[in-house]
Every structure is written in C-alpha cells, then in structure tokens.
Amino acid sequence: MTANRFNFEQTIDIAWCPGCGNYAIRRALLAALEELGLEREKVVMVSGIGQAAKMPQYINAHFFNGLHGRALPPATAIKACNPDLTVIVESGDGDMYGEGGNHFLHATRRNPDITLFVHDNMIYGLTKGQASPTTRLGMKTPVQVEGVFEKPLNPMALAVSLDVPFVARASAADIDQTKEIMKRAILHRGFSLVDIFQPCVSFNKFNTFKWFKDNSYYLDDAYDPTDRVGAFRKALEEEPFPLGIIYLNNDRAPFEENLPVYRHDKRPLYQRDFPMEIIRDILKQKT
Amino acid sequence: MVWGKAVAHIIKEDLSVVLAGEAGQGIQTIEAILTRLLKRGGFNIFATKEYMSRVRGGVNSTEIRIASHKVSAFLDRIDILIPLNRESLPHLAYRTGENTLIIGEKDKIGAQGMLDVPFTKIGLELGNAIYANVVAVGMVAGLLGIDRTLCSDYTAEYFARQPEDVRLKNREAVTRGHEIGVNLARETIWIEIKRDPGIAGDIMITGGEAVALGALAGGCNYLCAYPMSPATSVLVNMADYSKRADIIVEQVEDEVGVVNMAIGAWYAGARAMASTSGGGFALMTEGISLAGAIETPLVVHVAQRPGPATGLPTRTEQGDLNLVLYAGHGVFPRIILAPRSIEDAFILSRKAFDLADKHQVPVFILTDQYLMDSYYNTPLFATEELRIGKYVTETKEDYARYRLTENGVSPRGIPGHGSGIVRVDSDEHDEGGFITEDFIETRNRMVEKRLRKFDAIREDIVTPILRGARDYKTLLIGWGSTFHALSEAMDRLDRKDVAMLHFSWLYPLPTGIREYLARAQTIVIIEGNATAQFGDQLKLATGVDIGNRILKYNGMPFSVEELVEKIRPYTVRS
Ligand SMILES: Cc1ncc(C[n+]2csc(CCOP(=O)(O)OP(=O)(O)O)c2C)c(N)n1
Ligand SMILES: [Mg+2]
C-alpha cells in the first residue's frame, strides 16, 4: 500500500482471518481518510466489540474501543463535546443491530454528525458463527440448528423509515466504490450509515464474495436518493440488493448544531473555563 | 378515636405542621409558599415530603418544622395537621395523637375535636375552590404572626407569572387565611417560637438541587440521564442551569446509553455525570466496568429508593450500597461518597469531579429520596475559594495513554488537544491502549497499575465525623442521610456517654476505624436497609461484627423520636 498517514509504519498484528472481507474495508477506509485530507489528530474511531469493531486498532488515529453494542452513545458524546473532531463508528451487524439496536434507533433521532460503518457479514463472527439480526432465512448454525426462521432485519429500510439523512450500502467486493461511498458519508453533515457487505470466510459459507456479487447491483445515475418514498421502495429490494446511496436528506440539522452550548461559542467544551459566578447567582436566588 | 383537642394549645420552640392531601391538590404549592414566607419571617425551617407514585389521588404529605433553633430532621410528631382530604387521616394516624391539632373543613374531614376552617368555602367565595390551599397558607402564616403585607406581597410575587386576576385572587385568599390564623393565635393556639434575624441570608435548597449545584461547581458540563424517581430532580435542575451555564444536558434512550455517553464525554474532555436510581444504575453496571478498564473518570449519582425491582418508587432507603460497591465485573478501584446533609451534598458532589479526574476512577454519589426531597435553611455556601482542578495533559507525538507510572495514574490526554493520539480500549491493553492478550506480563502490570491507584485515593479520604461524648461508652454508627436525625436523637438523649461516628466517605474505608470501635463498650449500627450493608463493610475493614443493629426498610426515613426510642436501650443505665 502507498504511504498513508492513517497507516502504521511498523507491521501490525491483525486479528482477522486470511481472506476476510474486513481487509478490503480497511483498505477502502484508509484510502478514504487519506483522500479526504483529514488530520490524524482530528479523527476519532469509535467501536464496540466484534471482529468488525477491531478496525480502530488498525487505523492510526484516536480510538475509543468500548463495549459490545455501545459504540453510538460515546460517539455521540465525543462529537457533542468537541465538534471539531471527525467521528467514525465501526461496527458489526450483531454489535449494531442486535446488542446496540436501541442506541441505533435513538441515534437516528438525535442525528449527530458522525459516520457509521456496519460490516454486515450476516453472522456473529467473533463468537464463531451464531445468527445475527441480518442472517438470511434458512441458514443453519450451531445455535439455529433448524435454520434461521426469524425474519432478517433490513437496515436500509429501517434507516430510511427513520429518516437517517445518509443511507448507503457498499460491498467489500469493490474497494474503490466502497471508498467513494465512505468519503461521501464522512463528508455528509449529520448521521450517516453505510452498511457494508462483508464476506466472513470462516463462519458464513453461504454469503460469500461470489454470493454478494451475484446478489447486488449498483444504483445508476438516474436514481434520485432524495425522494424518500422512492428510497424506501428501493431499500425494500433484496436479492439482488441495491448498492450505492439509497437515501439522502440534506435538511436535517445535526445534534451538535442544536445544542445551546454552541450557539454563541464554537469552542469545544474542554477549552472553556467555568465561571463560578453562575453558581453564586443561582445560590443567591435561593435565599 | 379523639383527633386532638381544640382549646388552649401551647406550642413552644419547635412546631411540626403537616399538610396532606391527594396528588394534584396543590400540597407542593402550599409547601413552596409557606416555607419561603416563614423563612422570610425569620423562622428556622425544615421541610420534607412523602408521596405516592401517582399523578392524581392517594395521599401525599409535607412536614414543615418551624423552630426557634436550626432544625434539619424528620419528626414523627405532628402538632398541627391540615388535611385537605379525608383519606389523609388514616394515612397519618400512626403519627397523630391527642396533642395533634387538626385544622380543616369539618364536614369534609369529619374528625372529632378538629378546628373547623372552611378553606373551600372561602375559596368558592373568591370564585374557585382551587384557592382553598392558599387560604391554608395564609392561616398558618397568620398563626405564626407573619406580617400581613409580607404575606400578601410574597403570594402575589409567587404567582407573578399568572394572569392578573389569578394573582389578585390568590392574594386575597392568603389574606383571608391570614386573618383566620391571627384570630386562632389570639384565642386557641398559643405559639412561642423565636425569630432568628441571623438567618436572613440563609439559602433553602433541596438535596436534589444541592447535588446539581455541587456538580456544576465541580465543572460538570455534560449531564445525561434517563428519568427515574428520586433522581429526576438533578436532571431537571441541570437542564434549568443549562439556560445560563455551558452544560450539555441530554435525556438518553436508556441507562446503558447514559453511562456510555458519560464515559465518551469524559474521553473527549468534558466533565460528565450520569444520574439515576437503583434500577437504572443496575443497567449501567457494564459501563462502570468500562470506566474502570479504560481509566476514564466518571461521576454517577445514585439516588436510592427501596427495591428490589420497582419497589417503592417514591420512598427512601439506603439499600443500594452493595449494588454500587460491587457493580461491574472485574477488579478496579472506585470511590463511594454518601452526603450526610444538604451542605455535604454540595461539597461532595463538587469534590466527586476532582476525585474522578485526579484518580481516573468512577466516583459515586449515593443519596436517597429523603435527602433529595428535603430542605432546611442553611448559610449560603462559600464559593470564593472553589476552583476546578485541571488534570488533562496536552499530548505529544509519543503519547501513550496507559504509561506505567509509580502511582498508577497515567497522564490523561484527550483527542484533539496536542499532537498525540489517545487510544482507549475495553479489552486488556498495552501502554499505548492497543488490545493485548499477553498474560505473561502486560496483563499483570495493567491490573496492578489500576489497583495502585488505591494508595493515592486513600490519601484523599474524608474521615468520618465523631460527634458527642469524648469518653463514650456507646458508639452509634451511621452513614449518608441519617446524620441529622441521629444528631437530633443524640441531643435529645442528652447523655454524657454516647457518641456517633458518621460516614459520608464509604469506600475505600479509612484506616483507624478500629480504634474508634475499640473505645466503645457498645456499638450500634443504624442503617436504612434490612441487612446492615455498611456494617458488613466495617466488619471487612476492622474485623468487628456489629451485632446491635437499628435497621429500617419500610420506605420512610428514620424519625428523631424512633431513633431516641431505639437507641435508648443501648445506652448504659446510670
Ligand atoms: C455484553 C456482551 N455480550 C456478548 C459479547 C460477546 N460478543 C462479542 S462480539 C459478539 C457478536 C459479534 O458479531 P458482530 O457484531 O456481527 O461482529 P463480527 O464479529 O461478525 O464482525 C458477541 C456476541 C460481549 N462481548 N459482550
Ligand atoms: Mg457480524
């Protein structure tokens, strides 16, 4: 790989299986960060737990690698406390749509200006192959012994229904397009979701590189992502799944912009001194 | 049953008035106007309330103590009971006796021997029954000889934001009540309570406000919570302060989100607090462990109420010490504070932020419903000397978040401040913050590093208060919000051989407690829970098993009288 300030100089020990789709996602991300000209000191990678959630370990930037399912609340807070930072969340389908489902729902309402990449391998990778919320119907696992009969969650339709202002799908089978989608997601003002198809070579023998290729297609230029109803119809399409920007809403103000603390003062919280007079004033009113 | 007698009541020094009615009848309004009015009139005031977990109906009551001297604890005794509904009487029967004077609407309340004052009728004469409660306010004010003009002016001020006619009607209502009170004071009720001009500058704030203000003074600029009684007042107060102070206040989707958000905020350089009660805190426990692992400071306020599960949502208990002490898997240091008073709630809530930041550990402020909802007049807090500690470092290129140090505390950088990179990882990590599975060396070093922080924490311990006889034979031990009730009980017992040792720093415990215990012949532990959870901690720390226990867990706070009665048998007969 060419010089990239988000890459490490020394070789690093990566805990992904050889052939894993995560390598392609990492290459796309490194390229996206570099091409956007971001400074390392201003980028914070936030994640929970899972194979996907290890991504921050392999990017040379700040990271907050927290709890399984809990990446969005700290990510929201980090951006809220310091809007100068670029905050990127790396998550898996189990981490985000399973354990973290409630945070996902409410992050869409809050709309922080952060970017969420979900590595969707349709399986719990790190815990060795149980069904995730996006595992396809019928797939047998050591736990779902008769095959999955719970309806898979459709993250695209869910996100469009919640008016997530940037909803896209990418595929690890195509690093270049994934990089482009990532760049647009990071640049988008507000909460952006990119669900990235990611083959898991060890625990998902069904949704392979070939399967993802055969079951997806790119949206063409004629497609208008700003039409929400049209976007919802598109989001409902499965096998083949549409790839690209499915929905775009440029009119939602991000969380941080609604916070009164930034109305007259743009400085991050850590740069501010607290005026003790305010306490004195409040106390005096209590006499 | 005889509900008090209506003639020649003499009340000296310390009057306990209880107002009771159903939710929605305006008991809160009465309390708010009356306490401020009486305080302006120069009386020492204490107020606390007990209420049901419902928005309408039931019985809620407020106790207001009006005294010549400072009062700060709950009494069972009721000198004057003003019931606004019939159900109030059986609800409070266990606290009333033949010396309780009941004042109210006889045809509605129907108690024998009560003083008939037709609040509602007067309200209706003014155009609406809703003025009845303000008539009651006026009556109590009149009884205590509060100046008529002060009374009407303050009432008008209280309703300043209401339409003109509502304001005027309330003013009239309070004046009508005042007249009745003045007459009663002349003919039937003789009250001798001295006014104290020295309290003019005193403040009156609830425990909930004190926690919020203390947090603010500690530099708290990020407050997140999910509503839960009795902690909600902290959320509401902080939201109110956010109108003028730079604080982000966020109501989060659930308590799991709350704690993780608070930790993220600290990581990014804010000073965050999560505020909740036991049930919500139970959901936060994994997050507490995360704070322990990544050594991000954290302040959590836990306002206790009786459990298990939903328990008694609006009542009080000291039952969550074990929960807070053992919350979170794995081993890491923490600090637990339990304010003993309103003043202490301010002081310790402020201190919690510096402690968390300095030692990079979770700090808990453990309060309860009783402390949250009570208040009394107290001198204005000194704020001149207060400073907000600065513990964050500007990072350099070679920054490593978990640099091994002698005292276990690694300089804490935050992203964007300096040229270094700040990596924190809930997995076991190396000095740089990267995931590691090296059990040969790194794991042990990291565990030991985190635990080394206990040494420095111990140096900051706030030692317990010893109050009472120097040469005590009986030593009473309590913690948190029981302080004032215990103190007053001790004063009433008036013994030369009794002392109390009261803790507001619960964990880690200071050394030297054993010496206090060794000097006593009899040790009694007093706690608002069913198993003496703090007693267990004392046993761990000192080896002393305190068998004498005064425990309460019905949801009500300890009253002064019940403590006197329960402590008496443990005092040496002389
Ligand atoms: C509270 C909690 N529950 C369960 C786990 C175990 N766990 C770790 S990762 C994971 C699922 C991972 O699946 P996914 O998020 O899809 O990530 P992947 O490994 O497939 O990339 C589970 C169940 C945990 N770490 N924490
Ligand atoms: Mg997965």
Short mmCIF file of C-alpha atoms in Angstrom, two decimals, chain A residues 285-287, chain B residues 29-41 134 137 141 146-160 167 170-171 174 204:
data_model
loop_
_atom_site.label_atom_id
_atom_site.label_comp_id
_atom_site.label_asym_id
_atom_site.label_seq_id
_atom_site.Cartn_x
_atom_site.Cartn_y
_atom_site.Cartn_z
CA GLN A 285 -31.78 33.34 44.33
CA LYS A 286 -32.32 30.62 46.90
CA THR A 287 -32.29 32.92 49.93
CA THR B 29 -47.68 24.88 46.19
CA ILE B 30 -48.58 25.27 49.84
CA GLU B 31 -45.19 23.97 50.89
CA ALA B 32 -43.31 26.21 48.48
CA ILE B 33 -45.09 29.41 49.52
CA LEU B 34 -45.26 28.64 53.20
CA THR B 35 -41.65 27.66 53.77
CA ARG B 36 -40.33 30.72 51.99
CA LEU B 37 -42.77 33.00 53.73
CA LEU B 38 -41.88 31.63 57.15
CA LYS B 39 -38.20 31.84 56.43
CA ARG B 40 -38.57 35.45 55.35
CA GLY B 41 -40.42 35.99 58.60
CA VAL B 134 -53.66 29.35 49.55
CA VAL B 137 -51.09 29.00 53.63
CA ALA B 141 -48.68 32.31 58.32
CA ILE B 146 -46.12 36.66 59.83
CA ASP B 147 -46.69 40.20 58.72
CA ARG B 148 -49.83 40.56 56.66
CA THR B 149 -48.25 42.67 53.96
CA LEU B 150 -45.28 40.32 53.63
CA CYS B 151 -47.78 37.52 53.27
CA SER B 152 -49.84 39.12 50.52
CA ASP B 153 -46.86 40.59 48.69
CA TYR B 154 -44.97 37.31 48.64
CA THR B 155 -48.02 35.42 47.44
CA ALA B 156 -48.51 37.88 44.62
CA GLU B 157 -44.82 37.51 43.78
CA TYR B 158 -45.16 33.73 43.75
CA PHE B 159 -47.97 33.92 41.23
CA ALA B 160 -46.28 36.70 39.26
CA ARG B 167 -52.71 36.76 41.17
CA ASN B 170 -54.54 34.34 45.49
CA ARG B 171 -53.50 37.47 47.27
CA VAL B 174 -53.87 34.37 51.56
CA MET B 204 -33.04 26.88 51.17
#
